[in-house]
Coordinates of C-alpha atoms and ligand atoms in Angstrom, one line a residue:
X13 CA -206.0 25.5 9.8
X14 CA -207.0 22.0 10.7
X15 CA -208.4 21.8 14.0
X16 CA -206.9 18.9 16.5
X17 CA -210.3 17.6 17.5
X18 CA -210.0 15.5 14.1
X19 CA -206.0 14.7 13.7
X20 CA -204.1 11.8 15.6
X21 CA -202.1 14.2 17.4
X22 CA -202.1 17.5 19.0
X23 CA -199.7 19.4 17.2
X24 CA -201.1 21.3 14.2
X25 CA -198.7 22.4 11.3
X26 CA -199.5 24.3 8.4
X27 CA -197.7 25.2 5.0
X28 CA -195.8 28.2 4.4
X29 CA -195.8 30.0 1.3
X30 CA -193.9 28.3 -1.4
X31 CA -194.4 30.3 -4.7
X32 CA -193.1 29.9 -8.0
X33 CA -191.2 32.3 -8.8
X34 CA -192.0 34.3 -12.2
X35 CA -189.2 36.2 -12.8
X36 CA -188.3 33.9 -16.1
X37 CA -191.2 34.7 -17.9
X38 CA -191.3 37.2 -20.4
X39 CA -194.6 37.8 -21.8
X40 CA -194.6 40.8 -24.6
X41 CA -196.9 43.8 -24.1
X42 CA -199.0 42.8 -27.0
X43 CA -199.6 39.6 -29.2
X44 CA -200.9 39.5 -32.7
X45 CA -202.1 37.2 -35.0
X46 CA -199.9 34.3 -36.2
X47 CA -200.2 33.8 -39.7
X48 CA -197.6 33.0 -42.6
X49 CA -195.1 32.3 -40.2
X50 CA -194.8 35.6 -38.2
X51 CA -197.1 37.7 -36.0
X52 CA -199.3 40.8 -37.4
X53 CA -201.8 43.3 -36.6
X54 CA -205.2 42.6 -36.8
X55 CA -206.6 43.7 -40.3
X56 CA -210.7 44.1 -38.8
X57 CA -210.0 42.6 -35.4
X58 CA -209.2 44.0 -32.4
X59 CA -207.2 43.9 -29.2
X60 CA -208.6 42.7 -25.9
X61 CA -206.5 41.8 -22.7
X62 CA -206.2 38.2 -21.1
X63 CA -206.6 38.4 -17.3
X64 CA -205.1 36.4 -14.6
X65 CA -208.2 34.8 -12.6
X66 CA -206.1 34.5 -9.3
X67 CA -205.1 38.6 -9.2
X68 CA -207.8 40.0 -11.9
X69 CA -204.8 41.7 -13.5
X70 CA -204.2 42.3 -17.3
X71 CA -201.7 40.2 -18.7
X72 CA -200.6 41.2 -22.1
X73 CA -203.3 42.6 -24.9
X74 CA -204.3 39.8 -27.6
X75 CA -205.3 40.4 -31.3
X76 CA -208.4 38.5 -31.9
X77 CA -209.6 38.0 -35.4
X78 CA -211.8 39.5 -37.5
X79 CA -213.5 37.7 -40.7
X80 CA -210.8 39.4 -42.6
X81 CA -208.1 38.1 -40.9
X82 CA -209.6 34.6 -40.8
X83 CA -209.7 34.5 -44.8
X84 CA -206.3 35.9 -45.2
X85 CA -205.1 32.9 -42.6
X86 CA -207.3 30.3 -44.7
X87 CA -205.3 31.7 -48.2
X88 CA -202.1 31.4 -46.4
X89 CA -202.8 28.1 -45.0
X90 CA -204.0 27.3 -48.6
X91 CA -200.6 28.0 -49.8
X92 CA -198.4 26.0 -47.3
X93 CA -201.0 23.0 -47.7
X94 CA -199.3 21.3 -50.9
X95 CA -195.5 21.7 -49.7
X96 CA -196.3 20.2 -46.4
X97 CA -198.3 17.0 -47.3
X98 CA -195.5 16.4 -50.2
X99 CA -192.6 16.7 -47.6
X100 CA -190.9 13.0 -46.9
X101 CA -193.1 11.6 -43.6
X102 CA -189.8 11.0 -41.8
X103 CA -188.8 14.8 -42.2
X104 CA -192.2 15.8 -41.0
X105 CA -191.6 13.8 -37.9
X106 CA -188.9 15.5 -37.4
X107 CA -190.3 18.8 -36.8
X108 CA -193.0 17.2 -34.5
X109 CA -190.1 15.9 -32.3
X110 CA -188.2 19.5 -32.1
X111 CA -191.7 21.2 -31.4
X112 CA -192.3 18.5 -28.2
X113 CA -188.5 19.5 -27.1
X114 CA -188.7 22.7 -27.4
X115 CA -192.3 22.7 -25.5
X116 CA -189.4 20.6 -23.0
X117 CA -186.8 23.1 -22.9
X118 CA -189.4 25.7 -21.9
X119 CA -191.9 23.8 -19.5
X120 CA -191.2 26.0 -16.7
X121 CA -192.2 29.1 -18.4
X122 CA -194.9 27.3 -19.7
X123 CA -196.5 25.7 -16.6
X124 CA -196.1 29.4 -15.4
X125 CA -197.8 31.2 -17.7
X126 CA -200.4 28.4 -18.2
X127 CA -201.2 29.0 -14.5
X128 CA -201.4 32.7 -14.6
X129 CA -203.2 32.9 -17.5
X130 CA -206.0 30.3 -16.6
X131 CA -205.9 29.9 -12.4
X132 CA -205.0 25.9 -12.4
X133 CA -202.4 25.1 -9.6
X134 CA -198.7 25.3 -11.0
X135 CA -198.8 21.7 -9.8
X136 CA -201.0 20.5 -12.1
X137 CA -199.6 22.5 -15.1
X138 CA -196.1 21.5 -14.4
X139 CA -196.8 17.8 -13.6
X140 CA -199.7 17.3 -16.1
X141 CA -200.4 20.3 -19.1
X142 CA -197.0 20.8 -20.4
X143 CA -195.3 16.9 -19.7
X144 CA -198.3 15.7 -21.5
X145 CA -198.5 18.4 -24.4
X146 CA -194.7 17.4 -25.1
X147 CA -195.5 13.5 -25.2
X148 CA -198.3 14.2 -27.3
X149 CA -196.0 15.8 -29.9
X150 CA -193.5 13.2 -29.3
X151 CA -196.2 10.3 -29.8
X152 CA -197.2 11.8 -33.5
X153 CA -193.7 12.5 -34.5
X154 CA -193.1 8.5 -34.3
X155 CA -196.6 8.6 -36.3
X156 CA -195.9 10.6 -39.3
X157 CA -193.8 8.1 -41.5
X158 CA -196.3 5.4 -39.9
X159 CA -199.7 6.3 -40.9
X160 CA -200.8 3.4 -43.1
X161 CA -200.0 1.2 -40.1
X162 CA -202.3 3.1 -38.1
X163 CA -205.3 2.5 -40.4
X164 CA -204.7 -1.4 -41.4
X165 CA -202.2 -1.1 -44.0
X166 CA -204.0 1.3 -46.6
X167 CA -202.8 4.2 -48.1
X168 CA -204.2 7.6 -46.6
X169 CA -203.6 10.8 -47.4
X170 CA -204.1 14.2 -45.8
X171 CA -207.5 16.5 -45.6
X172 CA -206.1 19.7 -46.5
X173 CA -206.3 23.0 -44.5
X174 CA -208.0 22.0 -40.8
X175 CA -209.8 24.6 -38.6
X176 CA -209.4 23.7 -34.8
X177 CA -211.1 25.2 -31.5
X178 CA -210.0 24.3 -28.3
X179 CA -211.9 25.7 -24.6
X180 CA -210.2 27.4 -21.9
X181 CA -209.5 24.4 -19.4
X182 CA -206.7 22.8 -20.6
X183 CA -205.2 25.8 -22.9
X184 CA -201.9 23.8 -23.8
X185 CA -202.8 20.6 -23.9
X186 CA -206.3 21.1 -26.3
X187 CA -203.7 22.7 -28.6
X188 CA -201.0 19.8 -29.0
X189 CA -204.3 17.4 -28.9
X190 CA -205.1 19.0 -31.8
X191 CA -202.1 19.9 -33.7
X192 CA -200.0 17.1 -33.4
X193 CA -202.0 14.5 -34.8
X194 CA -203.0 16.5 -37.9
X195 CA -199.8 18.0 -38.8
X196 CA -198.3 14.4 -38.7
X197 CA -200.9 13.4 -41.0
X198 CA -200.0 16.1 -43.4
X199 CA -202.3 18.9 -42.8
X200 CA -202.2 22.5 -42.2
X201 CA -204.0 23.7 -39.1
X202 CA -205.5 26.7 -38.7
X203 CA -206.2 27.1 -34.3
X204 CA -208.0 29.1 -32.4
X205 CA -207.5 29.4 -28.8
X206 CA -210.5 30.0 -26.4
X207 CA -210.8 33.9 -25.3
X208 CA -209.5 33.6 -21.4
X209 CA -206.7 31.6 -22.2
X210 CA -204.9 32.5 -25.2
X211 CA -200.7 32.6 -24.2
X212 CA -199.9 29.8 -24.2
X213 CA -201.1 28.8 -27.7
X214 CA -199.1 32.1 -28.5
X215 CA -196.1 31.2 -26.9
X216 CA -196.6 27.7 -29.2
X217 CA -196.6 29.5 -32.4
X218 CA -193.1 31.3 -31.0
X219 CA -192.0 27.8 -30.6
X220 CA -193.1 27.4 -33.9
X221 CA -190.6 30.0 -35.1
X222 CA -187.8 28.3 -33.6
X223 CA -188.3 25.2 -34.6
X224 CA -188.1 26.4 -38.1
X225 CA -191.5 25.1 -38.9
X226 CA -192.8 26.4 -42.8
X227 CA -195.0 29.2 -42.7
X228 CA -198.7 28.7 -43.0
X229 CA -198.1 25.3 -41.2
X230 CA -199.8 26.3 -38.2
X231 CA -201.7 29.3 -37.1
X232 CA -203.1 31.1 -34.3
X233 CA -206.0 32.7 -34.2
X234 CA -206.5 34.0 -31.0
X235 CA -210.5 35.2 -30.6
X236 CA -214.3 34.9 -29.4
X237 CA -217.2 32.7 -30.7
X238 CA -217.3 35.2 -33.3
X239 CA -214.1 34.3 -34.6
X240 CA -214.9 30.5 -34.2
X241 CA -217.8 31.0 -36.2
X242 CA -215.9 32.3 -38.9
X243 CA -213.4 30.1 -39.0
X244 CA -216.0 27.0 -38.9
X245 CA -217.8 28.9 -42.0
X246 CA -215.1 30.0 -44.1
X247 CA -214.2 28.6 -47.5
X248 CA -211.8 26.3 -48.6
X249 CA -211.6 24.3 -44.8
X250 CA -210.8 20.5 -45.5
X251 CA -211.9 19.6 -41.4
X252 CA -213.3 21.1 -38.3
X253 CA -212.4 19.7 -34.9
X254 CA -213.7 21.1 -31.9
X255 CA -213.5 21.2 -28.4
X256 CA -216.0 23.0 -26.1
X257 CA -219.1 23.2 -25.0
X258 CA -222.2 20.8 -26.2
X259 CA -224.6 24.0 -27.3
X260 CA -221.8 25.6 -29.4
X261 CA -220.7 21.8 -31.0
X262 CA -223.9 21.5 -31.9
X263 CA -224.0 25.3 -33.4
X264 CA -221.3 24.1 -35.4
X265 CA -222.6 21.1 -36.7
X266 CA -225.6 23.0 -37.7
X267 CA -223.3 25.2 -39.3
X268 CA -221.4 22.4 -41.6
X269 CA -224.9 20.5 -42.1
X270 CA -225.2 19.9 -46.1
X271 CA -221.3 20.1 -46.4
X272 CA -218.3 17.4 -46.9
X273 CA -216.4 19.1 -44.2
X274 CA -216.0 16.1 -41.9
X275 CA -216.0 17.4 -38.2
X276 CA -215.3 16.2 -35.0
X277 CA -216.5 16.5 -31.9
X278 CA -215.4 16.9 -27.9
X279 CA -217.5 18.1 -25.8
X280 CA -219.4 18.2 -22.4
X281 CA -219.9 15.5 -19.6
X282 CA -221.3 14.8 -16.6
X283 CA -219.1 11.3 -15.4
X284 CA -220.4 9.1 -13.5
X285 CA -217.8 7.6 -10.4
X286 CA -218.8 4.8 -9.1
X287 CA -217.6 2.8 -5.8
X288 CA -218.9 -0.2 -5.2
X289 CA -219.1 -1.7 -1.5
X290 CA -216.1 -3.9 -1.9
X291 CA -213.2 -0.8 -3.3
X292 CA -210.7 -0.2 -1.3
X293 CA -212.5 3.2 0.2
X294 CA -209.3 5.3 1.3
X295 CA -207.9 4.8 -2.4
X296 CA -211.2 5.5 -3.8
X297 CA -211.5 8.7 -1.8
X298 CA -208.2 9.8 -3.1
X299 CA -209.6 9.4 -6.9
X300 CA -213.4 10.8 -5.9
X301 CA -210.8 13.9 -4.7
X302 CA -208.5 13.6 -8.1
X303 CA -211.9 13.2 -10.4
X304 CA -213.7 16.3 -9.0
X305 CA -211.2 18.7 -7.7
X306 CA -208.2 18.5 -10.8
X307 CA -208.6 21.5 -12.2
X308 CA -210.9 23.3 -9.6
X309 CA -213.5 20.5 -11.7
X310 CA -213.0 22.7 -14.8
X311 CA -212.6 19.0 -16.6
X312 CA -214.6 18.1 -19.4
X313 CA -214.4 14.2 -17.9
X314 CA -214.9 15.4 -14.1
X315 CA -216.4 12.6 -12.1
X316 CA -219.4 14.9 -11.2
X317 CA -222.0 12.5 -10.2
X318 CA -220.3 9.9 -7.4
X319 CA -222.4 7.0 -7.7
X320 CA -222.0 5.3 -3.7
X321 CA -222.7 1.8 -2.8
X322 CA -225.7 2.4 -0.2
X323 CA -223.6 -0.2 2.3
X324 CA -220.5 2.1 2.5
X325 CA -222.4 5.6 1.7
X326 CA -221.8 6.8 5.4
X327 CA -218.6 5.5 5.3
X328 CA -217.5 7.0 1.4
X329 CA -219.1 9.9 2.6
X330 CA -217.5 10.6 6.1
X331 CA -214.0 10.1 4.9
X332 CA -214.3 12.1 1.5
X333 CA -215.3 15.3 4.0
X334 CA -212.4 14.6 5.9
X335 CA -210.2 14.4 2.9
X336 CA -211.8 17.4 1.7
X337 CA -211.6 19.8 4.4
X338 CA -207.8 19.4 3.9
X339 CA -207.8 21.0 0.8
X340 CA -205.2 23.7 0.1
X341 CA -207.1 26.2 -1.9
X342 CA -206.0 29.2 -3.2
X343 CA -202.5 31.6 -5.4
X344 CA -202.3 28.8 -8.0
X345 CA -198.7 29.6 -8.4
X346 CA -198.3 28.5 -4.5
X347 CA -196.7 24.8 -5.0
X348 CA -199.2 23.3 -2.5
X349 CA -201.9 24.6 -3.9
X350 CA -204.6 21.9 -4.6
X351 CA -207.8 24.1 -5.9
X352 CA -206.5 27.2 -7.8
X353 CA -209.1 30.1 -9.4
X354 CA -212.0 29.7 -11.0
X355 CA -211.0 30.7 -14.6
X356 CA -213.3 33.8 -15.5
X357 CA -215.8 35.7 -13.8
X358 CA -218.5 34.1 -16.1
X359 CA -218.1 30.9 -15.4
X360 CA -217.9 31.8 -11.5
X361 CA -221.4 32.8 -12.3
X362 CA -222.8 29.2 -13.9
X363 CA -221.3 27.5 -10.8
X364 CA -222.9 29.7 -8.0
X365 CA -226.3 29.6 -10.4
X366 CA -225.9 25.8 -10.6
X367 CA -224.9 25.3 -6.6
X368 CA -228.3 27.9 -5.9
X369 CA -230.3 25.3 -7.7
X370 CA -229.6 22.2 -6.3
X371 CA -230.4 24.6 -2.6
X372 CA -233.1 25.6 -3.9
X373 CA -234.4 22.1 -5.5
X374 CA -233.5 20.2 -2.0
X375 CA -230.0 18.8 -2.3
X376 CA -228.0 18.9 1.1
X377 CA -224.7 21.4 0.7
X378 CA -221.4 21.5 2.5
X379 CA -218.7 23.9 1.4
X380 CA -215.5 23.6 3.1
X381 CA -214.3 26.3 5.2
X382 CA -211.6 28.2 4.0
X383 CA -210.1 31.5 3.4
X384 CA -210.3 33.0 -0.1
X385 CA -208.5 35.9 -1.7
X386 CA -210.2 38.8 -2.0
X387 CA -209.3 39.7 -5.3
X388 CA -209.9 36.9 -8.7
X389 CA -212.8 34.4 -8.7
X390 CA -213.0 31.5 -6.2
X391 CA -215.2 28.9 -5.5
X392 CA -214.4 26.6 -2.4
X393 CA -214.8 22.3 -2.7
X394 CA -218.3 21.3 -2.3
X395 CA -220.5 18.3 -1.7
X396 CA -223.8 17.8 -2.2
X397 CA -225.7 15.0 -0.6
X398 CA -229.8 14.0 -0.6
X399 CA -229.6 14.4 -4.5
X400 CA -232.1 13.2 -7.1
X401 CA -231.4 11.7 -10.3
X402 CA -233.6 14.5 -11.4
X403 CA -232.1 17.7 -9.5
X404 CA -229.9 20.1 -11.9
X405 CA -226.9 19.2 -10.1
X406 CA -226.7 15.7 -11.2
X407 CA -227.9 16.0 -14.9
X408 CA -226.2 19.3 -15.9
X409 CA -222.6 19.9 -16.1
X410 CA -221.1 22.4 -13.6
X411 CA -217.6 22.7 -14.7
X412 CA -216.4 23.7 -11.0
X413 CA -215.2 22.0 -7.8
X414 CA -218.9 20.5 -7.0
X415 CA -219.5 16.8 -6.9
X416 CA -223.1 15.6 -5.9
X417 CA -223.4 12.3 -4.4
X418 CA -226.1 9.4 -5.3
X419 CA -226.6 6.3 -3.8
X420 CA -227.0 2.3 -6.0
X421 CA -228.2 -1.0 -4.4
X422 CA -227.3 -3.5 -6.6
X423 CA -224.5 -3.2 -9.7
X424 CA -227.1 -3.6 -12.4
X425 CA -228.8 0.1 -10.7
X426 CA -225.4 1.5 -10.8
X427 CA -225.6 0.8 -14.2
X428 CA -228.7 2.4 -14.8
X429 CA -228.2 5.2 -12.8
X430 CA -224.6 6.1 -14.8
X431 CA -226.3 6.0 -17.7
X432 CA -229.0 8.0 -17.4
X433 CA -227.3 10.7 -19.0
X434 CA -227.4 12.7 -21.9
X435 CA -223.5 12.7 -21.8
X436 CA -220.9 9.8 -22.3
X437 CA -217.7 11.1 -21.8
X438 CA -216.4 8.9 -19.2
X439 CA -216.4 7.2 -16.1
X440 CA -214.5 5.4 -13.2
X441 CA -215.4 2.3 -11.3
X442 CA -213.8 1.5 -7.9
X443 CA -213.8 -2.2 -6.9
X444 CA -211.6 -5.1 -6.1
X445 CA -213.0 -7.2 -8.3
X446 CA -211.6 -7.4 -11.6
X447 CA -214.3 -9.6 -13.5
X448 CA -216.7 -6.6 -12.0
X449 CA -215.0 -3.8 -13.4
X450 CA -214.7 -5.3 -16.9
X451 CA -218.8 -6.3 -16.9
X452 CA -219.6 -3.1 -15.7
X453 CA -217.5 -1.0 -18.2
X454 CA -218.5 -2.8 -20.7
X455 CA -222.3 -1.8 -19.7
X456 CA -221.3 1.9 -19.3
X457 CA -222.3 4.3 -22.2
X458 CA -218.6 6.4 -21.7
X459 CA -216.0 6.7 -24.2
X460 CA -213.2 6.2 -21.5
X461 CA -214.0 4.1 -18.2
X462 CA -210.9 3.9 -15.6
X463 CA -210.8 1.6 -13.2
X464 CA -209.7 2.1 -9.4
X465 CA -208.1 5.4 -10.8
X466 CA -209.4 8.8 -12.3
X467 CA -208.1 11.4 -14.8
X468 CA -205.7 9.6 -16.3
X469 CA -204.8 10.6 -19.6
X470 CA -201.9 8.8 -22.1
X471 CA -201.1 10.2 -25.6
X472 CA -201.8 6.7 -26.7
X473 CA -205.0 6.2 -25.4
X474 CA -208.0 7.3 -27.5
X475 CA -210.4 10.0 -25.6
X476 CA -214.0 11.1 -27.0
X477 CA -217.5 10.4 -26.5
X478 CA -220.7 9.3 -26.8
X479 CA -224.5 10.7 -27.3
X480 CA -224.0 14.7 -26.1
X481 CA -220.5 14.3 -25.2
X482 CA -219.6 14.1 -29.0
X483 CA -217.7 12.1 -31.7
X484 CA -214.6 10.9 -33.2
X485 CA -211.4 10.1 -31.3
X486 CA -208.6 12.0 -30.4
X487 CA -204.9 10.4 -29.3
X488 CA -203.2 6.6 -30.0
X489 CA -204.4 5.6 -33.7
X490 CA -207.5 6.3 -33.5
X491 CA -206.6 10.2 -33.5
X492 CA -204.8 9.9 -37.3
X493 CA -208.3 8.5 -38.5
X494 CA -210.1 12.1 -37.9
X495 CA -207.2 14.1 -39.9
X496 CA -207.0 11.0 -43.1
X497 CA -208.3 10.5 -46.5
X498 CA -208.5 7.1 -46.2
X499 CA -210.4 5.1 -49.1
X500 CA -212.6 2.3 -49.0
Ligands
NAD612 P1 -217.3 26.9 -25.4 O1 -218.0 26.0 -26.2 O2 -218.0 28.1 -24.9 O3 -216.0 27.4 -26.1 C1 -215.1 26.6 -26.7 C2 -214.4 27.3 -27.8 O4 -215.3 27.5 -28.8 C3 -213.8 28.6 -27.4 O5 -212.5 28.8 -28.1 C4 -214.8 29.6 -28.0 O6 -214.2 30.9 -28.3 C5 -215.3 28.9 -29.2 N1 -216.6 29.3 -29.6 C6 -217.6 29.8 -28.9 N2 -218.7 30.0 -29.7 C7 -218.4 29.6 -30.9 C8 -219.1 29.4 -32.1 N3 -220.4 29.8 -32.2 N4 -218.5 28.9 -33.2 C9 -217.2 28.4 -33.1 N5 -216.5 28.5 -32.0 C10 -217.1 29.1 -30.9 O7 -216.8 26.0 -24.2 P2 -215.9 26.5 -23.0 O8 -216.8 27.2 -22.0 O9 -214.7 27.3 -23.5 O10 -215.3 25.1 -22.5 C11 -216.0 24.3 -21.6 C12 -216.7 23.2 -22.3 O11 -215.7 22.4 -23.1 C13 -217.3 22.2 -21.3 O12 -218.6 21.9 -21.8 C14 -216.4 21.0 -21.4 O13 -217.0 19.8 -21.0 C15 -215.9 21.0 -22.8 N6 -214.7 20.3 -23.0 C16 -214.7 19.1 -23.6 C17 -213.5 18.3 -23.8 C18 -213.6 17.0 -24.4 O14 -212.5 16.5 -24.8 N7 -214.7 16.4 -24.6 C19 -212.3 18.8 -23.3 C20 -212.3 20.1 -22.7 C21 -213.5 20.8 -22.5

């Protein structure tokens, strides 16, 4: 409850409950593997239950894989490969475009179960995950009968069988990143969701089923490192593409070292945000909120590190706390929900670690003052002030709702201090000034730079990184090249 001292007037209202109702969704008891087209028992996997964060309850039990049934997806992968890459382009489209309407037809039960199954707000799964998973499908079906126009008029062909991991944070979305472009190239993709968040990659493969795709065209390996490990290691994979954490990318490339299995890679980040003196500071506030808080800051792009202008610090500072204080945190099925749950108990744990550290290393912390369930994992909005370039907080990535704050004189030590990172995912610049913004992304080591807005993302824009943050590109054009033969 906001208390009148700090509101223009003296009456006080609050929200009442609005939750999404879940009576459409239908989740089975149990989920197996998808391979060949249908769903089996694991052959020497297992089966494990996915949670919901917000409540701590089971959800359905999953089948993760064992090597066993990792092989027998590679063979039947193997034996869709050929069919697939010789089918007319246009007619491979075409599937593409019944998979994104389908994902259409069943967005509600989508955003639903991408919120229970992973704690983001139903507003943000609703508005953002599933709209955007669709209108990635839709963008490659106009791809697939397009390709050589994509890559300066040469003829290309497809890798093969492709091996895909995606992380927990954007369950949906990761997958159609990832499927989309490489089945409209011609390949077969072999997918494994992350361990938390599995559904709604299974609830894809269903949509798979309907939309009369081939077998072997796509599976879904639901599973642990383990199982990414094997799937990165076994034989006969044309192309890796992963999406997680820096340590594990670079496990992988270890793995594929002395191989021709191209890979790419998308990993952490730890964005810089950075609002000079002459931004319009209300609308910047809105996008410091939008870059940190989306996602309770589970975002591999988050705009961590707030670089402020030391002229308008106070200011920035003052009016971000107001801002935050107002957040609505909280059941993530609740429509005005803003922060939902933190998605797994173990990565509760890295954010209160990382929070103790910058405590303990000097940094000033607020939390803002709200109630939390008692059940699931939470973790409340908080701001960190009096931070060092060399405090935890601002080099390591948190992957929560924590933003620390550091102040710049002059635009060439905003520079400097942005790019002292061993990430380069992305970053945002607030100004007025146009000729600014261009000189100053254009200095930036970050694979995507928005200006006077945050978090955008566009099916046609490419996204990837630099240094520790990774390589190769994923949407627009530049997301066929990863999945191509293309010769010289
Ligand atoms: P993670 O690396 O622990 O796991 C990612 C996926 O890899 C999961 O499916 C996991 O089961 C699998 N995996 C784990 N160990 C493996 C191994 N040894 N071999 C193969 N696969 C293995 O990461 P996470 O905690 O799930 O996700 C958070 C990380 O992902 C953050 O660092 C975030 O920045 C990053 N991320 C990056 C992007 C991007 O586009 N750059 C997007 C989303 C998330």
């Amino acid at each position: 409850m906001t208390s009148t001292a700090d509101t223009r007037t003296s009456i006080v209202w609050d929200y009442s409950p609005a939750p999404e109702s879940v009576d459409h969704v239908r989740l089975r008891d149990r989920y197996g593997l998808f391979v060949d087209g249908d769903f089996r028992d694991p052959v020497d996997g297992r089966y494990v239950p996915t949670i919901n964060p917000a409540t701590e309850e089971p959800l359905a039990e999953i089948a993760f894989a064992g090597p066993g049934d990792v092989l027998a997806a590679v063979e039947s992968a193997r034996a869709a490969a050929p069919k697939w890459a010789a089918l007319a382009p246009l007619e491979r489209g075409k599937y593409l475009f019944r998979i994104a309407r389908l994902i259409q037809e069943r967005a509600r039960e989508l955003a639903v179960v991408e919120t229970m199954d992973g704690g983001k707000p139903l507003r943000e799964s609703r508005d953002v995950d599933i709209p955007l998973a669709a209108a990635h499908f839709f963008h490659y079906a106009g791809w697939a009968d397009k390709l050589r126009y994509g890559v300066a008029s040469r003829e290309v062909q497809p890798l093969g069988v492709v091996g895909q991991i995606v992380p927990w944070n954007f369950p949906l979305l990761m997958a159609a990143w990832k499927l989309a472009p490489a089945l409209a190239c011609g390949n077969v993709a072999i997918l494994k969701p992350a361990e938390t968040t599995p559904l709604t990659a299974l609830l894809l493969a269903e949509i798979a089923q309907e939309a009369e795709l081939p077998p072997g065209v796509i599976s879904i390996l639901a599973g642990d490192g383990a199982t990414g490990a094997a799937l990165v290691r076994a034989p006969h994979i044309d192309k890796v593409a992963f999406t997680g954490s820096t340590s594990v990318g670079r496990d992988i490339q270890a793995a594929l070292a002395g191989t021709n299995t191209p890979l790419t890679l998308e990993l952490g980040g730890k964005s810089a945000n950075i609002v000079f003196e002459d931004a319009s500071l209300d609308q910047a506030v809105e996008g410091i909120v939008n870059g940190i808080f989306f996602n309770q800051g589970h975002v591999c792009c988050a705009g961590s590190r707030l670089l402020i202008q030391e002229s308008v610090r106070d200011e920035v500072i003052t009016k971000l706390w107001q801002r935050m204080r107002r957040l609505r945190v909280g059941d993530p099925l609740d429509k005005n929900t803003d922060v939902g749950a933190i998605n797994s108990a173990e990565q509760l744990e890295r954010i209160e670690a990382l929070v103790a550290a910058g405590e303990a290393e000097g940094a000033s912390r607020r939390t803002i003052d709200c109630e939390l369930p008692e059940r699931g994992y939470w973790f409340a909005p908080t701001l960190f002030t009096d931070v060092s370039p060399a405090h935890r907080i601002a080099v390591e990535e948190i992957f929560g709702p924590v933003v620390s704050v550091l102040t710049f004189r002059t635009q060439a030590e905003a520079i400097e201090k942005a790019n002292n990172s061993r990430y380069g995912l992305a970053a945002g610049i607030w100004t007025d000034k146009g000729a600014k913004a261009f000189e100053v992304a254009g200095a930036l080591q970050a694979g995507v730079v928005w200006q006077n807005t945050y978090n955008h993302f566009d099916p046609t824009a490419a996204f990837g990184g630099y240094k520790e943050s990774g390589f190769g590109r994923e949407g627009g054009a530049a997301g066929l090249r990863p999945y191509l033969r293309i010769p010289r």
